[in-house]
Amino acid sequence: MKLAVAGKGGAGKTTFCATAGRLLARRGHRVVAIDADTNPNLHAAIGLGDAVALPPFLPASLVSRRLDGPRLAVSIDEVLHDYAATAPDGVQVMRMGVPEHPDEGCLCSAHATVSAVMAELGAEPGIVTVLDLEASPEHLSRGTARDADLLVLIAEPYFRSLEAVRLQASLAAESSIGRTVVVANKCRTDSDRAAIVEFCDRNGLDLVGMLPWSDNALDADAATQPLLDHAADDPMVDAIGAALDEAGLPALLGGDD
Ligand SMILES: Nc1ncnc2c1ncn2[C@@H]1O[C@H](COP(=O)(O)OP(=O)(O)O)[C@@H](O)[C@H]1O
Ligand SMILES: [Mg+2]
């Protein structure tokens, strides 16, 4: 089962992925979280502390490009062994390759590597893959998330964030992604909530959750700590769990939670 998370920069994608990944692990699932942002920071949000070496970036050499798309040249078990680090609750974390030099050109091969890893993980029964995407809609045009069963678009209650989500939802609708849902984040007021509901209704977007504004999320970030470790009882944590349920995760996972 593959869950991809996208939305505008700063909307809360990484906070959502880190928290959702660990909540799913606590529900008994084997979770692999992939940081597919070229500005990687999922490792900090999920709790790969200083005691754990950061996983090496996934190299493009793992993949052979074929006519029918990129394929892993080695087994997924080898990839996990060599390129995953274990975060709290047993979540395995991997990181997409990042630019190493200025002017080195496009990152197609880094995206193709993640796409191939996702495809293999999806074929493994019992693994939930959580993919933390970057803000640009490029991951949709490049097909990085093409095999996702569920795409969660995180939206803040202001027009530019909602417009970014609308664009990504329309691209996703033309792709092979299973289902696309919207989760609103940083909702402070009734008018925030009403604006999101109205926007989603008007654009046919499937709103499955509203996460409240959380001072704890900001404080956790400042302390380089996961929200779950900083303030496990923060209402945002429960709201993320509820959004996963509303998005149909239990059914996608075989109804066993
Ligand atoms: N519900 C929330 N309330 C307040 N701040 C939040 C909330 N969700 C996330 N944040 C903060 O917003 C900033 C961006 O969040 P992040 O998850 O890194 O976004 P993205 O991955 O979309 O760029 C971080 O400082 C994070 O702590
Ligand atoms: Mg992020």
PDB file of C-alpha atoms and ligand atoms in Angstrom:
ATOM      1  CA  MET A   1       0.000   0.000   0.000  1.00  0.00           C
ATOM      2  CA  LYS A   2       1.512   3.288  -1.087  1.00  0.00           C
ATOM      3  CA  LEU A   3       0.554   6.631   0.359  1.00  0.00           C
ATOM      4  CA  ALA A   4       2.001   9.798  -1.199  1.00  0.00           C
ATOM      5  CA  VAL A   5       1.760  13.236   0.400  1.00  0.00           C
ATOM      6  CA  ALA A   6       1.971  16.482  -1.576  1.00  0.00           C
ATOM      7  CA  GLY A   7       0.978  20.142  -1.363  1.00  0.00           C
ATOM      8  CA  LYS A   8       2.496  23.597  -1.349  1.00  0.00           C
ATOM      9  CA  GLY A   9       5.759  24.333   0.462  1.00  0.00           C
ATOM     10  CA  GLY A  10       5.367  24.700   4.206  1.00  0.00           C
ATOM     11  CA  ALA A  11       1.817  23.294   4.218  1.00  0.00           C
ATOM     12  CA  GLY A  12       2.762  20.530   6.638  1.00  0.00           C
ATOM     13  CA  LYS A  13       3.565  17.576   4.341  1.00  0.00           C
ATOM     14  CA  THR A  14       6.597  16.418   6.298  1.00  0.00           C
ATOM     15  CA  THR A  15       4.890  16.805   9.685  1.00  0.00           C
ATOM     16  CA  PHE A  16       1.975  14.770   8.331  1.00  0.00           C
ATOM     17  CA  CYS A  17       4.206  12.028   6.851  1.00  0.00           C
ATOM     18  CA  ALA A  18       6.329  11.686   9.951  1.00  0.00           C
ATOM     19  CA  THR A  19       3.335  11.490  12.272  1.00  0.00           C
ATOM     20  CA  ALA A  20       1.196   9.304  10.000  1.00  0.00           C
ATOM     21  CA  GLY A  21       4.097   6.920   9.382  1.00  0.00           C
ATOM     22  CA  ARG A  22       4.692   6.388  13.063  1.00  0.00           C
ATOM     23  CA  LEU A  23       0.972   6.124  13.875  1.00  0.00           C
ATOM     24  CA  LEU A  24       0.607   3.412  11.210  1.00  0.00           C
ATOM     25  CA  ALA A  25       3.623   1.597  12.650  1.00  0.00           C
ATOM     26  CA  ARG A  26       1.999   1.770  16.089  1.00  0.00           C
ATOM     27  CA  ARG A  27      -1.088   0.157  14.559  1.00  0.00           C
ATOM     28  CA  GLY A  28       1.110  -2.816  13.707  1.00  0.00           C
ATOM     29  CA  HIS A  29       2.040  -2.125  10.085  1.00  0.00           C
ATOM     30  CA  ARG A  30       5.521  -2.342   8.604  1.00  0.00           C
ATOM     31  CA  VAL A  31       6.157   1.211   7.407  1.00  0.00           C
ATOM     32  CA  VAL A  32       8.777   2.519   4.989  1.00  0.00           C
ATOM     33  CA  ALA A  33       8.930   6.320   4.722  1.00  0.00           C
ATOM     34  CA  ILE A  34      10.716   7.871   1.745  1.00  0.00           C
ATOM     35  CA  ASP A  35      11.873  11.469   1.761  1.00  0.00           C
ATOM     36  CA  ALA A  36      11.439  12.529  -1.875  1.00  0.00           C
ATOM     37  CA  ASP A  37      12.180  16.190  -1.230  1.00  0.00           C
ATOM     38  CA  THR A  38      15.441  17.510  -2.646  1.00  0.00           C
ATOM     39  CA  ASN A  39      15.597  19.559   0.541  1.00  0.00           C
ATOM     40  CA  PRO A  40      15.365  16.534   2.823  1.00  0.00           C
ATOM     41  CA  ASN A  41      14.122  16.918   6.389  1.00  0.00           C
ATOM     42  CA  LEU A  42      11.805  13.976   7.057  1.00  0.00           C
ATOM     43  CA  HIS A  43      14.562  12.321   9.091  1.00  0.00           C
ATOM     44  CA  ALA A  44      14.382  15.101  11.688  1.00  0.00           C
ATOM     45  CA  ALA A  45      10.574  15.188  11.815  1.00  0.00           C
ATOM     46  CA  ILE A  46      10.314  11.417  12.248  1.00  0.00           C
ATOM     47  CA  GLY A  47      12.988  11.177  14.931  1.00  0.00           C
ATOM     48  CA  LEU A  48      16.168   9.777  13.422  1.00  0.00           C
ATOM     49  CA  GLY A  49      18.162  11.247  16.258  1.00  0.00           C
ATOM     50  CA  ASP A  50      21.840  12.030  16.424  1.00  0.00           C
ATOM     51  CA  ALA A  51      22.575   8.499  17.625  1.00  0.00           C
ATOM     52  CA  VAL A  52      21.454   7.011  14.299  1.00  0.00           C
ATOM     53  CA  ALA A  53      23.493   7.594  11.126  1.00  0.00           C
ATOM     54  CA  LEU A  54      21.401   9.193   8.408  1.00  0.00           C
ATOM     55  CA  PRO A  55      20.651   6.798   5.573  1.00  0.00           C
ATOM     56  CA  PRO A  56      22.718   7.360   2.422  1.00  0.00           C
ATOM     57  CA  PHE A  57      20.820   8.945  -0.467  1.00  0.00           C
ATOM     58  CA  LEU A  58      19.336   6.460  -2.942  1.00  0.00           C
ATOM     59  CA  PRO A  59      21.778   6.389  -5.885  1.00  0.00           C
ATOM     60  CA  ALA A  60      20.574   6.335  -9.483  1.00  0.00           C
ATOM     61  CA  SER A  61      22.805   3.301 -10.058  1.00  0.00           C
ATOM     62  CA  LEU A  62      20.118   1.159  -8.336  1.00  0.00           C
ATOM     63  CA  VAL A  63      17.910   1.470 -11.368  1.00  0.00           C
ATOM     64  CA  SER A  64      17.992   0.300 -14.946  1.00  0.00           C
ATOM     65  CA  ARG A  65      15.878   2.389 -17.319  1.00  0.00           C
ATOM     66  CA  ARG A  66      13.751   0.202 -19.548  1.00  0.00           C
ATOM     67  CA  LEU A  67      11.189   0.922 -22.202  1.00  0.00           C
ATOM     68  CA  ASP A  68       8.378   0.095 -19.773  1.00  0.00           C
ATOM     69  CA  GLY A  69       9.821   2.325 -17.047  1.00  0.00           C
ATOM     70  CA  PRO A  70      12.596   2.266 -14.456  1.00  0.00           C
ATOM     71  CA  ARG A  71      13.262  -1.042 -12.657  1.00  0.00           C
ATOM     72  CA  LEU A  72      15.474  -1.852  -9.707  1.00  0.00           C
ATOM     73  CA  ALA A  73      18.695  -3.611 -10.669  1.00  0.00           C
ATOM     74  CA  VAL A  74      18.975  -5.155  -7.172  1.00  0.00           C
ATOM     75  CA  SER A  75      16.444  -6.690  -4.780  1.00  0.00           C
ATOM     76  CA  ILE A  76      14.276  -4.449  -2.590  1.00  0.00           C
ATOM     77  CA  ASP A  77      15.675  -6.266   0.458  1.00  0.00           C
ATOM     78  CA  GLU A  78      19.176  -5.152  -0.523  1.00  0.00           C
ATOM     79  CA  VAL A  79      17.951  -1.594  -1.012  1.00  0.00           C
ATOM     80  CA  LEU A  80      16.332  -1.576   2.418  1.00  0.00           C
ATOM     81  CA  HIS A  81      19.424  -3.115   3.984  1.00  0.00           C
ATOM     82  CA  ASP A  82      21.811  -0.608   2.441  1.00  0.00           C
ATOM     83  CA  TYR A  83      19.733   2.592   2.259  1.00  0.00           C
ATOM     84  CA  ALA A  84      17.222   2.573   5.132  1.00  0.00           C
ATOM     85  CA  ALA A  85      17.721   3.735   8.710  1.00  0.00           C
ATOM     86  CA  THR A  86      15.304   2.772  11.460  1.00  0.00           C
ATOM     87  CA  ALA A  87      13.362   5.540  13.190  1.00  0.00           C
ATOM     88  CA  PRO A  88      11.257   5.277  16.378  1.00  0.00           C
ATOM     89  CA  ASP A  89       8.347   2.808  16.207  1.00  0.00           C
ATOM     90  CA  GLY A  90      10.399   0.820  13.690  1.00  0.00           C
ATOM     91  CA  VAL A  91       9.714   3.028  10.667  1.00  0.00           C
ATOM     92  CA  GLN A  92      12.368   2.506   7.990  1.00  0.00           C
ATOM     93  CA  VAL A  93      13.449   5.782   6.396  1.00  0.00           C
ATOM     94  CA  MET A  94      15.029   6.251   2.982  1.00  0.00           C
ATOM     95  CA  ARG A  95      16.062   9.425   1.173  1.00  0.00           C
ATOM     96  CA  MET A  96      15.898  10.379  -2.509  1.00  0.00           C
ATOM     97  CA  GLY A  97      19.133  11.571  -4.118  1.00  0.00           C
ATOM     98  CA  VAL A  98      19.806  15.304  -3.973  1.00  0.00           C
ATOM     99  CA  PRO A  99      21.890  17.556  -6.257  1.00  0.00           C
ATOM    100  CA  GLU A 100      25.566  17.243  -5.368  1.00  0.00           C
ATOM    101  CA  HIS A 101      26.961  19.989  -7.573  1.00  0.00           C
ATOM    102  CA  PRO A 102      25.708  23.232  -9.098  1.00  0.00           C
ATOM    103  CA  ASP A 103      24.699  23.062 -12.781  1.00  0.00           C
ATOM    104  CA  GLU A 104      24.459  19.273 -12.731  1.00  0.00           C
ATOM    105  CA  GLY A 105      21.172  19.289 -14.612  1.00  0.00           C
ATOM    106  CA  CYS A 106      17.788  17.715 -13.967  1.00  0.00           C
ATOM    107  CA  LEU A 107      16.967  15.198 -11.275  1.00  0.00           C
ATOM    108  CA  CYS A 108      15.128  12.738 -13.512  1.00  0.00           C
ATOM    109  CA  SER A 109      17.257   9.805 -12.403  1.00  0.00           C
ATOM    110  CA  ALA A 110      16.697  10.559  -8.698  1.00  0.00           C
ATOM    111  CA  HIS A 111      12.917  10.622  -9.284  1.00  0.00           C
ATOM    112  CA  ALA A 112      13.087   7.455 -11.420  1.00  0.00           C
ATOM    113  CA  THR A 113      14.927   5.706  -8.585  1.00  0.00           C
ATOM    114  CA  VAL A 114      12.197   6.559  -6.085  1.00  0.00           C
ATOM    115  CA  SER A 115       9.558   5.472  -8.577  1.00  0.00           C
ATOM    116  CA  ALA A 116      11.266   2.088  -9.015  1.00  0.00           C
ATOM    117  CA  VAL A 117      11.682   1.648  -5.254  1.00  0.00           C
ATOM    118  CA  MET A 118       7.996   2.521  -4.728  1.00  0.00           C
ATOM    119  CA  ALA A 119       6.915  -0.034  -7.328  1.00  0.00           C
ATOM    120  CA  GLU A 120       8.914  -2.796  -5.628  1.00  0.00           C
ATOM    121  CA  LEU A 121       7.720  -1.858  -2.152  1.00  0.00           C
ATOM    122  CA  GLY A 122       4.133  -1.880  -3.416  1.00  0.00           C
ATOM    123  CA  ALA A 123       4.593  -5.430  -4.616  1.00  0.00           C
ATOM    124  CA  GLU A 124       5.647  -6.533  -1.108  1.00  0.00           C
ATOM    125  CA  PRO A 125       2.617  -7.594   0.923  1.00  0.00           C
ATOM    126  CA  GLY A 126       2.181  -5.909   4.268  1.00  0.00           C
ATOM    127  CA  ILE A 127       4.411  -2.880   3.671  1.00  0.00           C
ATOM    128  CA  VAL A 128       2.953   0.606   3.911  1.00  0.00           C
ATOM    129  CA  THR A 129       5.076   3.113   1.991  1.00  0.00           C
ATOM    130  CA  VAL A 130       4.737   6.783   2.937  1.00  0.00           C
ATOM    131  CA  LEU A 131       6.189   9.142   0.341  1.00  0.00           C
ATOM    132  CA  ASP A 132       6.984  12.717   1.402  1.00  0.00           C
ATOM    133  CA  LEU A 133       7.019  14.738  -1.830  1.00  0.00           C
ATOM    134  CA  GLU A 134       8.409  18.165  -2.576  1.00  0.00           C
ATOM    135  CA  ALA A 135       6.200  21.158  -3.163  1.00  0.00           C
ATOM    136  CA  SER A 136       6.529  21.321  -6.929  1.00  0.00           C
ATOM    137  CA  PRO A 137       3.941  19.451  -9.022  1.00  0.00           C
ATOM    138  CA  GLU A 138       6.915  17.948 -10.882  1.00  0.00           C
ATOM    139  CA  HIS A 139       6.584  14.683  -8.972  1.00  0.00           C
ATOM    140  CA  LEU A 140       3.303  14.256 -10.829  1.00  0.00           C
ATOM    141  CA  SER A 141       4.699  15.169 -14.239  1.00  0.00           C
ATOM    142  CA  ARG A 142       7.713  12.914 -13.641  1.00  0.00           C
ATOM    143  CA  GLY A 143       5.574  10.078 -12.325  1.00  0.00           C
ATOM    144  CA  THR A 144       7.451   9.755  -9.022  1.00  0.00           C
ATOM    145  CA  ALA A 145       4.167   8.994  -7.274  1.00  0.00           C
ATOM    146  CA  ARG A 146       2.507   7.244 -10.216  1.00  0.00           C
ATOM    147  CA  ASP A 147       1.802   4.020  -8.366  1.00  0.00           C
ATOM    148  CA  ALA A 148       0.384   5.551  -5.206  1.00  0.00           C
ATOM    149  CA  ASP A 149      -2.850   4.001  -3.974  1.00  0.00           C
ATOM    150  CA  LEU A 150      -3.656   7.189  -2.111  1.00  0.00           C
ATOM    151  CA  LEU A 151      -2.454  10.765  -2.659  1.00  0.00           C
ATOM    152  CA  VAL A 152      -2.980  13.101   0.288  1.00  0.00           C
ATOM    153  CA  LEU A 153      -2.818  16.786  -0.640  1.00  0.00           C
ATOM    154  CA  ILE A 154      -2.124  19.040   2.331  1.00  0.00           C
ATOM    155  CA  ALA A 155      -3.733  22.488   2.084  1.00  0.00           C
ATOM    156  CA  GLU A 156      -3.447  25.567   4.223  1.00  0.00           C
ATOM    157  CA  PRO A 157      -6.519  27.777   4.403  1.00  0.00           C
ATOM    158  CA  TYR A 158      -5.369  30.454   2.001  1.00  0.00           C
ATOM    159  CA  PHE A 159      -5.936  30.841  -1.726  1.00  0.00           C
ATOM    160  CA  ARG A 160      -2.461  30.100  -3.121  1.00  0.00           C
ATOM    161  CA  SER A 161      -2.144  26.916  -1.075  1.00  0.00           C
ATOM    162  CA  LEU A 162      -5.595  25.759  -2.135  1.00  0.00           C
ATOM    163  CA  GLU A 163      -4.865  26.586  -5.772  1.00  0.00           C
ATOM    164  CA  ALA A 164      -1.683  24.491  -5.623  1.00  0.00           C
ATOM    165  CA  VAL A 165      -3.748  21.589  -4.302  1.00  0.00           C
ATOM    166  CA  ARG A 166      -6.369  22.048  -7.024  1.00  0.00           C
ATOM    167  CA  LEU A 167      -3.655  21.892  -9.719  1.00  0.00           C
ATOM    168  CA  GLN A 168      -2.063  18.788  -8.226  1.00  0.00           C
ATOM    169  CA  ALA A 169      -5.476  17.105  -7.859  1.00  0.00           C
ATOM    170  CA  SER A 170      -6.236  17.735 -11.526  1.00  0.00           C
ATOM    171  CA  LEU A 171      -2.875  16.244 -12.581  1.00  0.00           C
ATOM    172  CA  ALA A 172      -3.449  13.274 -10.272  1.00  0.00           C
ATOM    173  CA  ALA A 173      -6.889  12.693 -11.810  1.00  0.00           C
ATOM    174  CA  GLU A 174      -5.194  11.999 -15.165  1.00  0.00           C
ATOM    175  CA  SER A 175      -2.672   9.618 -13.595  1.00  0.00           C
ATOM    176  CA  SER A 176      -2.943   6.057 -12.328  1.00  0.00           C
ATOM    177  CA  ILE A 177      -3.040   7.214  -8.693  1.00  0.00           C
ATOM    178  CA  GLY A 178      -5.838   5.333  -6.903  1.00  0.00           C
ATOM    179  CA  ARG A 179      -7.570   8.018  -4.847  1.00  0.00           C
ATOM    180  CA  THR A 180      -6.771  11.659  -4.134  1.00  0.00           C
ATOM    181  CA  VAL A 181      -7.906  13.355  -0.928  1.00  0.00           C
ATOM    182  CA  VAL A 182      -7.337  16.731   0.719  1.00  0.00           C
ATOM    183  CA  VAL A 183      -6.322  17.284   4.336  1.00  0.00           C
ATOM    184  CA  ALA A 184      -6.540  20.869   5.554  1.00  0.00           C
ATOM    185  CA  ASN A 185      -3.821  21.986   7.967  1.00  0.00           C
ATOM    186  CA  LYS A 186      -3.170  24.939  10.264  1.00  0.00           C
ATOM    187  CA  CYS A 187      -6.895  25.645  10.660  1.00  0.00           C
ATOM    188  CA  ARG A 188      -7.342  28.348  13.276  1.00  0.00           C
ATOM    189  CA  THR A 189     -10.785  29.836  12.887  1.00  0.00           C
ATOM    190  CA  ASP A 190     -14.290  28.946  11.746  1.00  0.00           C
ATOM    191  CA  SER A 191     -13.724  31.074   8.678  1.00  0.00           C
ATOM    192  CA  ASP A 192     -10.552  29.034   7.860  1.00  0.00           C
ATOM    193  CA  ARG A 193     -12.604  25.858   8.046  1.00  0.00           C
ATOM    194  CA  ALA A 194     -15.499  27.313   6.053  1.00  0.00           C
ATOM    195  CA  ALA A 195     -13.129  28.565   3.319  1.00  0.00           C
ATOM    196  CA  ILE A 196     -11.587  25.111   2.907  1.00  0.00           C
ATOM    197  CA  VAL A 197     -14.955  23.354   2.814  1.00  0.00           C
ATOM    198  CA  GLU A 198     -16.270  25.833   0.251  1.00  0.00           C
ATOM    199  CA  PHE A 199     -13.151  25.543  -1.952  1.00  0.00           C
ATOM    200  CA  CYS A 200     -13.204  21.746  -1.885  1.00  0.00           C
ATOM    201  CA  ASP A 201     -16.957  21.620  -2.622  1.00  0.00           C
ATOM    202  CA  ARG A 202     -16.600  24.042  -5.520  1.00  0.00           C
ATOM    203  CA  ASN A 203     -13.708  22.102  -7.056  1.00  0.00           C
ATOM    204  CA  GLY A 204     -14.940  18.591  -6.399  1.00  0.00           C
ATOM    205  CA  LEU A 205     -12.092  17.844  -3.973  1.00  0.00           C
ATOM    206  CA  ASP A 206     -12.505  15.087  -1.394  1.00  0.00           C
ATOM    207  CA  LEU A 207     -11.800  16.726   1.991  1.00  0.00           C
ATOM    208  CA  VAL A 208     -11.072  14.023   4.601  1.00  0.00           C
ATOM    209  CA  GLY A 209      -9.610  15.948   7.512  1.00  0.00           C
ATOM    210  CA  MET A 210      -8.920  19.296   9.132  1.00  0.00           C
ATOM    211  CA  LEU A 211      -5.824  19.558  11.285  1.00  0.00           C
ATOM    212  CA  PRO A 212      -5.860  22.344  13.847  1.00  0.00           C
ATOM    213  CA  TRP A 213      -3.182  24.981  14.241  1.00  0.00           C
ATOM    214  CA  SER A 214      -0.582  23.548  16.627  1.00  0.00           C
ATOM    215  CA  ASP A 215       1.937  25.580  18.589  1.00  0.00           C
ATOM    216  CA  ASN A 216       3.437  22.213  19.558  1.00  0.00           C
ATOM    217  CA  ALA A 217       4.186  21.427  15.899  1.00  0.00           C
ATOM    218  CA  LEU A 218       6.174  24.646  15.641  1.00  0.00           C
ATOM    219  CA  ASP A 219       7.905  24.092  18.990  1.00  0.00           C
ATOM    220  CA  ALA A 220       8.778  20.502  18.037  1.00  0.00           C
ATOM    221  CA  ASP A 221      10.281  21.730  14.777  1.00  0.00           C
ATOM    222  CA  ALA A 222      12.338  24.350  16.614  1.00  0.00           C
ATOM    223  CA  ALA A 223      13.584  21.647  19.009  1.00  0.00           C
ATOM    224  CA  THR A 224      14.283  19.250  16.051  1.00  0.00           C
ATOM    225  CA  GLN A 225      11.914  16.755  17.595  1.00  0.00           C
ATOM    226  CA  PRO A 226       9.019  14.762  16.179  1.00  0.00           C
ATOM    227  CA  LEU A 227       5.620  16.132  17.163  1.00  0.00           C
ATOM    228  CA  LEU A 228       4.786  12.667  18.520  1.00  0.00           C
ATOM    229  CA  ASP A 229       7.705  12.797  20.953  1.00  0.00           C
ATOM    230  CA  HIS A 230       7.318  16.459  21.830  1.00  0.00           C
ATOM    231  CA  ALA A 231       3.563  16.419  22.518  1.00  0.00           C
ATOM    232  CA  ALA A 232       1.936  13.053  21.856  1.00  0.00           C
ATOM    233  CA  ASP A 233      -1.413  14.338  23.112  1.00  0.00           C
ATOM    234  CA  ASP A 234      -1.523  17.328  20.759  1.00  0.00           C
ATOM    235  CA  PRO A 235      -4.920  17.434  18.986  1.00  0.00           C
ATOM    236  CA  MET A 236      -3.085  17.525  15.641  1.00  0.00           C
ATOM    237  CA  VAL A 237      -1.884  13.954  16.252  1.00  0.00           C
ATOM    238  CA  ASP A 238      -5.417  12.612  16.746  1.00  0.00           C
ATOM    239  CA  ALA A 239      -6.625  14.605  13.764  1.00  0.00           C
ATOM    240  CA  ILE A 240      -3.954  12.987  11.554  1.00  0.00           C
ATOM    241  CA  GLY A 241      -5.058   9.525  12.695  1.00  0.00           C
ATOM    242  CA  ALA A 242      -8.693  10.433  12.011  1.00  0.00           C
ATOM    243  CA  ALA A 243      -7.820  11.755   8.536  1.00  0.00           C
ATOM    244  CA  LEU A 244      -6.069   8.462   7.695  1.00  0.00           C
ATOM    245  CA  ASP A 245      -9.215   6.584   8.687  1.00  0.00           C
ATOM    246  CA  GLU A 246     -11.492   8.919   6.759  1.00  0.00           C
ATOM    247  CA  ALA A 247      -9.239   8.549   3.700  1.00  0.00           C
ATOM    248  CA  GLY A 248      -9.965   4.819   3.764  1.00  0.00           C
ATOM    249  CA  LEU A 249      -6.562   3.597   4.957  1.00  0.00           C
ATOM    250  CA  PRO A 250      -7.964   0.715   7.019  1.00  0.00           C
ATOM    251  CA  ALA A 251      -9.792  -0.679   3.969  1.00  0.00           C
ATOM    252  CA  LEU A 252      -6.723  -0.198   1.757  1.00  0.00           C
ATOM    253  CA  LEU A 253      -4.689  -2.069   4.347  1.00  0.00           C
ATOM    254  CA  GLY A 254      -7.098  -4.966   4.346  1.00  0.00           C
ATOM    255  CA  GLY A 255      -9.426  -3.797   7.097  1.00  0.00           C
ATOM    256  CA  ASP A 256      -7.149  -5.093   9.824  1.00  0.00           C
ATOM    257  CA  ASP A 257      -6.980  -1.897  11.867  1.00  0.00           C
TER     258      ASP A 257
HETATM  259  N1  LIG B   1      -0.900  22.381  12.295  1.00  0.00           N
HETATM  260  C1  LIG B   1       0.200  23.142  12.370  1.00  0.00           C
HETATM  261  N2  LIG B   1       0.206  24.261  13.130  1.00  0.00           N
HETATM  262  C2  LIG B   1       1.291  25.057  13.214  1.00  0.00           C
HETATM  263  N3  LIG B   1       2.448  24.819  12.580  1.00  0.00           N
HETATM  264  C3  LIG B   1       2.508  23.713  11.801  1.00  0.00           C
HETATM  265  C4  LIG B   1       1.413  22.832  11.656  1.00  0.00           C
HETATM  266  N4  LIG B   1       1.781  21.838  10.806  1.00  0.00           N
HETATM  267  C5  LIG B   1       3.061  22.079  10.461  1.00  0.00           C
HETATM  268  N5  LIG B   1       3.495  23.207  11.059  1.00  0.00           N
HETATM  269  C6  LIG B   1       4.817  23.835  10.926  1.00  0.00           C
HETATM  270  O1  LIG B   1       4.919  24.389   9.621  1.00  0.00           O
HETATM  271  C7  LIG B   1       6.267  24.301   9.164  1.00  0.00           C
HETATM  272  C8  LIG B   1       6.282  23.559   7.847  1.00  0.00           C
HETATM  273  O2  LIG B   1       5.860  22.223   8.083  1.00  0.00           O
HETATM  274  P1  LIG B   1       6.423  21.017   7.224  1.00  0.00           P
HETATM  275  O3  LIG B   1       5.749  19.787   7.718  1.00  0.00           O
HETATM  276  O4  LIG B   1       7.915  21.039   7.171  1.00  0.00           O
HETATM  277  O5  LIG B   1       5.846  21.451   5.776  1.00  0.00           O
HETATM  278  P2  LIG B   1       6.213  20.946   4.316  1.00  0.00           P
HETATM  279  O6  LIG B   1       6.834  19.599   4.423  1.00  0.00           O
HETATM  280  O7  LIG B   1       4.901  20.941   3.613  1.00  0.00           O
HETATM  281  O8  LIG B   1       7.141  21.980   3.737  1.00  0.00           O
HETATM  282  C9  LIG B   1       7.057  23.589  10.245  1.00  0.00           C
HETATM  283  O9  LIG B   1       7.669  24.556  11.060  1.00  0.00           O
HETATM  284  C10 LIG B   1       5.971  22.841  11.035  1.00  0.00           C
HETATM  285  O10 LIG B   1       6.317  22.640  12.384  1.00  0.00           O
HETATM  286 MG    MG B   2       8.659  18.875   3.675  1.00  0.00          MG
END
